[in-house]
Amino acid sequence: MLTSEIDAPFLVYDGTKMKDAKYPERTLAYKYKNWRGSASGRTAHMAFQKKHWFDVDITIECLDFVLDVLYPGKKVGISMDHAPAHMAAEVIEYIERRTDEGRLVMGFIDGGLTSILQVCDLAANKQLKAIIKKLYHQWRAEYVRAERAKTPDEPLRRVKLKMNIEKMTEITEAAVKEFNRLERKDNRRSIAKTFKSAGQDPWDHCEEAFKEHLDALEKLPMYKMMEARIEARTGVVLGDASDPVEIDDEADDERERDGATVAATT
């Protein structure tokens, strides 16, 4: 928030965790465990999980990266959504321990509110993905050109693209650096401004900015649909005897959960 920049990336690729491997030293996790410090300019941390997703171990590994690598000795404030892995007993125990150490202040975003309150989803995701896409297309053009140069007598030879994990990581690192450069350019500071519009700037009275943010969201089709669902249920929930519609509560609850998931990920 104060720098209006994204921290160094924590990346999760598909692969076997060292603790689950018969021969840990043969895993990608072992090979790249020191990626950040192995060469100048490297900033990312690589983690590995069979579905390249956040589970309990990866969540704790990420928090360790933030607390002990990015901000050693500092008190860090983090907001996370209610993903199942984030709410697991082992993670909650970890959070309580680091909180007792005076190192961590954790806030959780309630389900269905991620797309309203999670600042980097609002301020950074779209542009960061666009930068990654641009860098990927640059790499692809260079890769194809180099491959075609190997067989100049076959100018239309089909080229199979193969990006290795190191190049993926380098592109992501470069994208974060480029995003941060743009944040500093002309004092754009979109992340800092989004903290205010999302009602999360503790040093500013931002009620009006937050209200404007919510009013803007109300105009989006997804939120109009969710509002219509809520209004349609109100009569039944309040016991309006004039409402003749019979509702299957279990099925409707399932639809609400689906809708909340879509709203959060949109």
Coordinates of C-alpha atoms in Angstrom, one line a residue:
M1 CA 0.0 0.0 0.0
L2 CA 2.7 2.5 1.0
T3 CA 4.9 1.8 -2.0
S4 CA 2.1 1.0 -4.4
E5 CA 4.1 -1.9 -5.8
I6 CA 3.7 -5.7 -6.0
D7 CA 6.1 -7.8 -4.0
A8 CA 8.4 -10.4 -5.5
P9 CA 6.4 -13.3 -7.0
F10 CA 5.7 -16.5 -5.2
L11 CA 5.0 -19.1 -7.9
V12 CA 3.5 -22.5 -7.7
Y13 CA 4.2 -25.0 -10.4
D14 CA 3.1 -28.6 -10.8
G15 CA 5.6 -31.0 -9.3
T16 CA 6.3 -33.2 -6.3
K17 CA 7.0 -31.7 -2.9
M18 CA 10.3 -32.7 -1.5
K19 CA 8.6 -34.1 1.6
D20 CA 6.5 -36.4 -0.6
A21 CA 9.4 -37.6 -2.8
K22 CA 11.3 -40.9 -2.4
Y23 CA 14.3 -39.1 -3.6
P24 CA 13.9 -35.4 -2.7
E25 CA 17.1 -34.3 -4.4
R26 CA 15.7 -35.4 -7.7
T27 CA 12.7 -33.0 -7.5
L28 CA 12.2 -29.7 -9.2
A29 CA 11.5 -28.3 -5.7
Y30 CA 15.0 -29.2 -4.7
K31 CA 16.6 -28.0 -7.9
Y32 CA 15.0 -24.6 -7.6
K33 CA 14.9 -24.1 -3.9
N34 CA 17.6 -21.4 -4.1
W35 CA 16.4 -19.8 -7.3
R36 CA 16.1 -16.3 -5.7
G37 CA 19.7 -16.2 -4.5
S38 CA 21.3 -18.1 -7.3
A39 CA 21.8 -15.2 -9.7
S40 CA 21.6 -11.4 -9.8
G41 CA 18.2 -10.0 -10.6
R42 CA 16.2 -13.1 -9.5
T43 CA 13.4 -12.3 -7.1
A44 CA 10.9 -15.1 -7.2
H45 CA 10.3 -18.1 -5.0
M46 CA 9.3 -21.3 -6.7
A47 CA 7.1 -23.8 -4.9
F48 CA 5.7 -27.1 -6.2
Q49 CA 2.5 -28.9 -5.8
K50 CA 1.0 -31.7 -7.9
K51 CA -1.9 -29.5 -9.1
H52 CA 0.1 -26.3 -9.0
W53 CA -2.3 -24.9 -6.4
F54 CA -2.4 -23.5 -2.9
D55 CA -2.8 -26.3 -0.3
V56 CA -2.0 -26.1 3.4
D57 CA 1.8 -26.6 2.9
I58 CA 2.0 -24.1 0.1
T59 CA 0.0 -21.5 2.1
I60 CA 2.5 -21.8 5.0
E61 CA 5.5 -21.8 2.6
C62 CA 4.1 -18.5 1.1
L63 CA 3.6 -16.9 4.5
D64 CA 7.2 -17.9 5.5
F65 CA 8.4 -16.3 2.3
V66 CA 6.7 -13.0 3.0
L67 CA 7.6 -12.9 6.7
D68 CA 11.2 -14.3 6.7
V69 CA 12.5 -13.5 3.2
L70 CA 10.7 -10.4 2.0
Y71 CA 10.2 -8.7 5.4
P72 CA 12.5 -10.3 8.0
G73 CA 12.0 -8.9 11.5
K74 CA 9.1 -6.7 10.4
K75 CA 5.4 -6.8 11.4
V76 CA 3.4 -7.6 8.3
G77 CA -0.3 -7.1 7.5
I78 CA -1.9 -9.6 5.1
S79 CA -5.4 -10.0 3.9
M80 CA -6.5 -13.4 2.5
D81 CA -9.8 -14.8 1.3
H82 CA -11.6 -17.8 2.8
A83 CA -10.0 -20.4 0.5
P84 CA -10.2 -23.9 2.2
A85 CA -6.4 -24.1 2.5
H86 CA -6.3 -20.7 4.2
M87 CA -8.8 -21.7 6.8
A88 CA -7.3 -25.2 7.6
A89 CA -6.4 -25.8 11.3
E90 CA -2.7 -26.1 10.6
V91 CA -2.7 -22.7 8.8
I92 CA -4.7 -21.0 11.6
E93 CA -2.3 -22.4 14.2
Y94 CA 0.6 -21.0 12.1
I95 CA -1.1 -17.6 11.9
E96 CA -1.7 -17.5 15.7
R97 CA 1.9 -18.4 16.4
R98 CA 3.3 -15.7 14.1
T99 CA 0.8 -13.3 15.5
D100 CA 1.9 -14.0 19.0
E101 CA 5.5 -13.4 17.9
G102 CA 4.4 -9.9 16.9
R103 CA 5.2 -10.5 13.2
L104 CA 1.8 -10.9 11.6
V105 CA -1.6 -9.1 11.5
M106 CA -4.0 -11.2 9.4
G107 CA -7.4 -10.2 8.1
F108 CA -9.8 -12.5 6.2
I109 CA -12.0 -11.4 3.4
D110 CA -15.5 -13.0 3.7
G111 CA -16.7 -15.3 1.0
G112 CA -18.2 -13.6 -2.0
L113 CA -16.4 -10.3 -1.3
T114 CA -13.0 -11.0 -2.9
S115 CA -13.9 -9.0 -6.0
I116 CA -15.0 -6.1 -3.9
L117 CA -12.3 -5.9 -1.2
Q118 CA -9.1 -7.8 -2.5
V119 CA -7.0 -4.9 -3.6
C120 CA -4.6 -6.5 -6.0
D121 CA -7.5 -8.3 -7.7
L122 CA -9.0 -4.9 -8.3
A123 CA -5.8 -2.9 -9.1
A124 CA -3.2 -5.3 -10.5
N125 CA -4.5 -8.5 -12.0
K126 CA -5.7 -7.3 -15.4
Q127 CA -2.6 -5.2 -16.2
L128 CA -0.2 -7.8 -14.8
K129 CA -1.7 -10.5 -17.0
A130 CA -1.5 -8.2 -20.0
I131 CA 2.2 -7.6 -19.4
I132 CA 2.9 -11.3 -19.0
K133 CA 1.0 -11.9 -22.3
K134 CA 3.1 -9.3 -24.1
L135 CA 6.3 -10.7 -22.8
Y136 CA 5.2 -14.2 -23.8
H137 CA 4.4 -13.1 -27.3
Q138 CA 7.9 -11.5 -27.5
W139 CA 9.5 -14.7 -26.4
R140 CA 7.4 -16.8 -28.8
A141 CA 8.4 -14.7 -31.8
E142 CA 12.1 -14.9 -30.9
Y143 CA 11.8 -18.7 -30.2
V144 CA 10.1 -19.4 -33.6
R145 CA 12.6 -17.2 -35.4
A146 CA 15.5 -19.1 -33.8
E147 CA 14.0 -22.5 -34.6
R148 CA 13.3 -21.6 -38.2
A149 CA 16.9 -20.4 -38.6
K150 CA 18.0 -24.0 -37.9
T151 CA 16.3 -25.2 -41.1
P152 CA 16.3 -22.3 -43.6
D153 CA 15.3 -24.6 -46.4
E154 CA 12.0 -25.4 -44.6
P155 CA 10.6 -21.9 -44.0
L156 CA 7.1 -23.2 -43.2
R157 CA 8.2 -26.0 -40.9
R158 CA 5.9 -26.5 -37.9
V159 CA 7.6 -25.3 -34.8
K160 CA 6.5 -26.8 -31.4
L161 CA 6.7 -24.2 -28.6
K162 CA 8.3 -25.3 -25.4
M163 CA 8.9 -22.9 -22.6
N164 CA 10.9 -24.2 -19.7
I165 CA 10.2 -23.3 -16.1
E166 CA 13.1 -21.0 -15.8
K167 CA 11.8 -18.8 -18.7
M168 CA 8.3 -18.8 -17.2
T169 CA 9.7 -17.5 -13.9
E170 CA 11.9 -14.9 -15.6
I171 CA 8.9 -13.6 -17.6
T172 CA 6.8 -13.3 -14.4
E173 CA 9.7 -11.6 -12.5
A174 CA 10.0 -9.1 -15.4
A175 CA 6.3 -8.5 -15.5
V176 CA 6.2 -7.6 -11.8
K177 CA 9.1 -5.2 -12.3
E178 CA 7.4 -3.6 -15.3
F179 CA 4.2 -3.2 -13.4
N180 CA 6.0 -1.5 -10.5
R181 CA 7.9 0.8 -13.0
L182 CA 4.5 1.9 -14.4
E183 CA 3.2 2.5 -10.9
R184 CA 6.1 4.9 -10.3
K185 CA 5.8 6.6 -13.7
D186 CA 4.0 9.9 -13.4
N187 CA 3.1 8.9 -9.8
R188 CA 0.2 6.7 -11.0
R189 CA 0.0 4.7 -7.7
S190 CA -3.1 2.7 -8.7
I191 CA -2.6 0.2 -5.8
A192 CA -2.4 2.9 -3.2
K193 CA -5.5 4.5 -4.6
T194 CA -7.4 1.2 -4.7
F195 CA -6.7 0.7 -1.0
K196 CA -8.6 3.9 -0.5
S197 CA -11.5 3.1 -2.8
A198 CA -11.8 -0.4 -1.2
G199 CA -12.2 1.3 2.2
Q200 CA -8.9 -0.1 3.5
D201 CA -6.7 2.9 4.0
P202 CA -6.2 3.2 7.8
W203 CA -4.8 6.7 7.6
D204 CA -7.6 8.3 5.5
H205 CA -11.3 8.7 5.8
C206 CA -12.3 6.9 2.7
E207 CA -16.1 6.3 3.2
E208 CA -17.0 8.3 0.1
A209 CA -14.5 6.6 -2.1
F210 CA -15.7 3.2 -0.9
K211 CA -19.3 4.2 -1.6
E212 CA -18.4 5.3 -5.1
H213 CA -16.6 1.9 -5.6
L214 CA -19.8 0.0 -4.4
D215 CA -22.0 2.2 -6.5
A216 CA -19.9 1.4 -9.6
L217 CA -20.1 -2.3 -8.8
E218 CA -23.9 -2.2 -8.7
K219 CA -23.9 -1.3 -12.4
L220 CA -22.1 -4.5 -13.3
P221 CA -24.4 -7.4 -14.7
M222 CA -23.1 -9.9 -12.2
Y223 CA -24.0 -7.8 -9.2
K224 CA -27.4 -6.9 -10.7
M225 CA -28.1 -10.7 -11.0
M226 CA -27.1 -11.4 -7.4
E227 CA -29.2 -8.5 -6.2
A228 CA -32.2 -9.8 -8.1
R229 CA -31.7 -13.2 -6.5
I230 CA -31.6 -11.7 -3.0
E231 CA -34.8 -9.6 -3.7
A232 CA -36.6 -12.6 -5.1
R233 CA -35.9 -14.6 -1.9
T234 CA -36.8 -11.8 0.5
G235 CA -40.6 -12.5 0.7
V236 CA -40.0 -16.2 1.4
V237 CA -37.3 -15.6 4.0
L238 CA -39.5 -13.1 5.8
G239 CA -42.5 -15.4 5.7
D240 CA -44.6 -13.4 3.3
A241 CA -47.8 -15.5 3.0
S242 CA -48.8 -13.8 -0.2
D243 CA -45.9 -15.3 -2.0
P244 CA -47.2 -18.5 -3.7
V245 CA -43.7 -19.7 -4.9
E246 CA -42.4 -22.8 -3.2
I247 CA -38.6 -22.8 -2.9
D248 CA -36.3 -25.8 -2.7
D249 CA -34.0 -24.4 -0.1
E250 CA -31.2 -26.9 -0.6
A251 CA -31.2 -26.4 -4.4
D252 CA -31.4 -22.6 -4.0
D253 CA -28.6 -22.6 -1.5
E254 CA -26.5 -24.4 -4.0
R255 CA -27.3 -21.8 -6.6
E256 CA -26.3 -19.1 -4.2
R257 CA -23.0 -20.7 -3.5
D258 CA -22.4 -21.0 -7.3
G259 CA -23.3 -17.4 -7.8
A260 CA -21.0 -16.3 -5.0
T261 CA -18.1 -18.2 -6.5
V262 CA -18.7 -16.6 -9.9
A263 CA -18.9 -13.1 -8.3
A264 CA -15.7 -13.7 -6.4
T265 CA -13.7 -15.0 -9.4
T266 CA -15.1 -12.4 -11.9

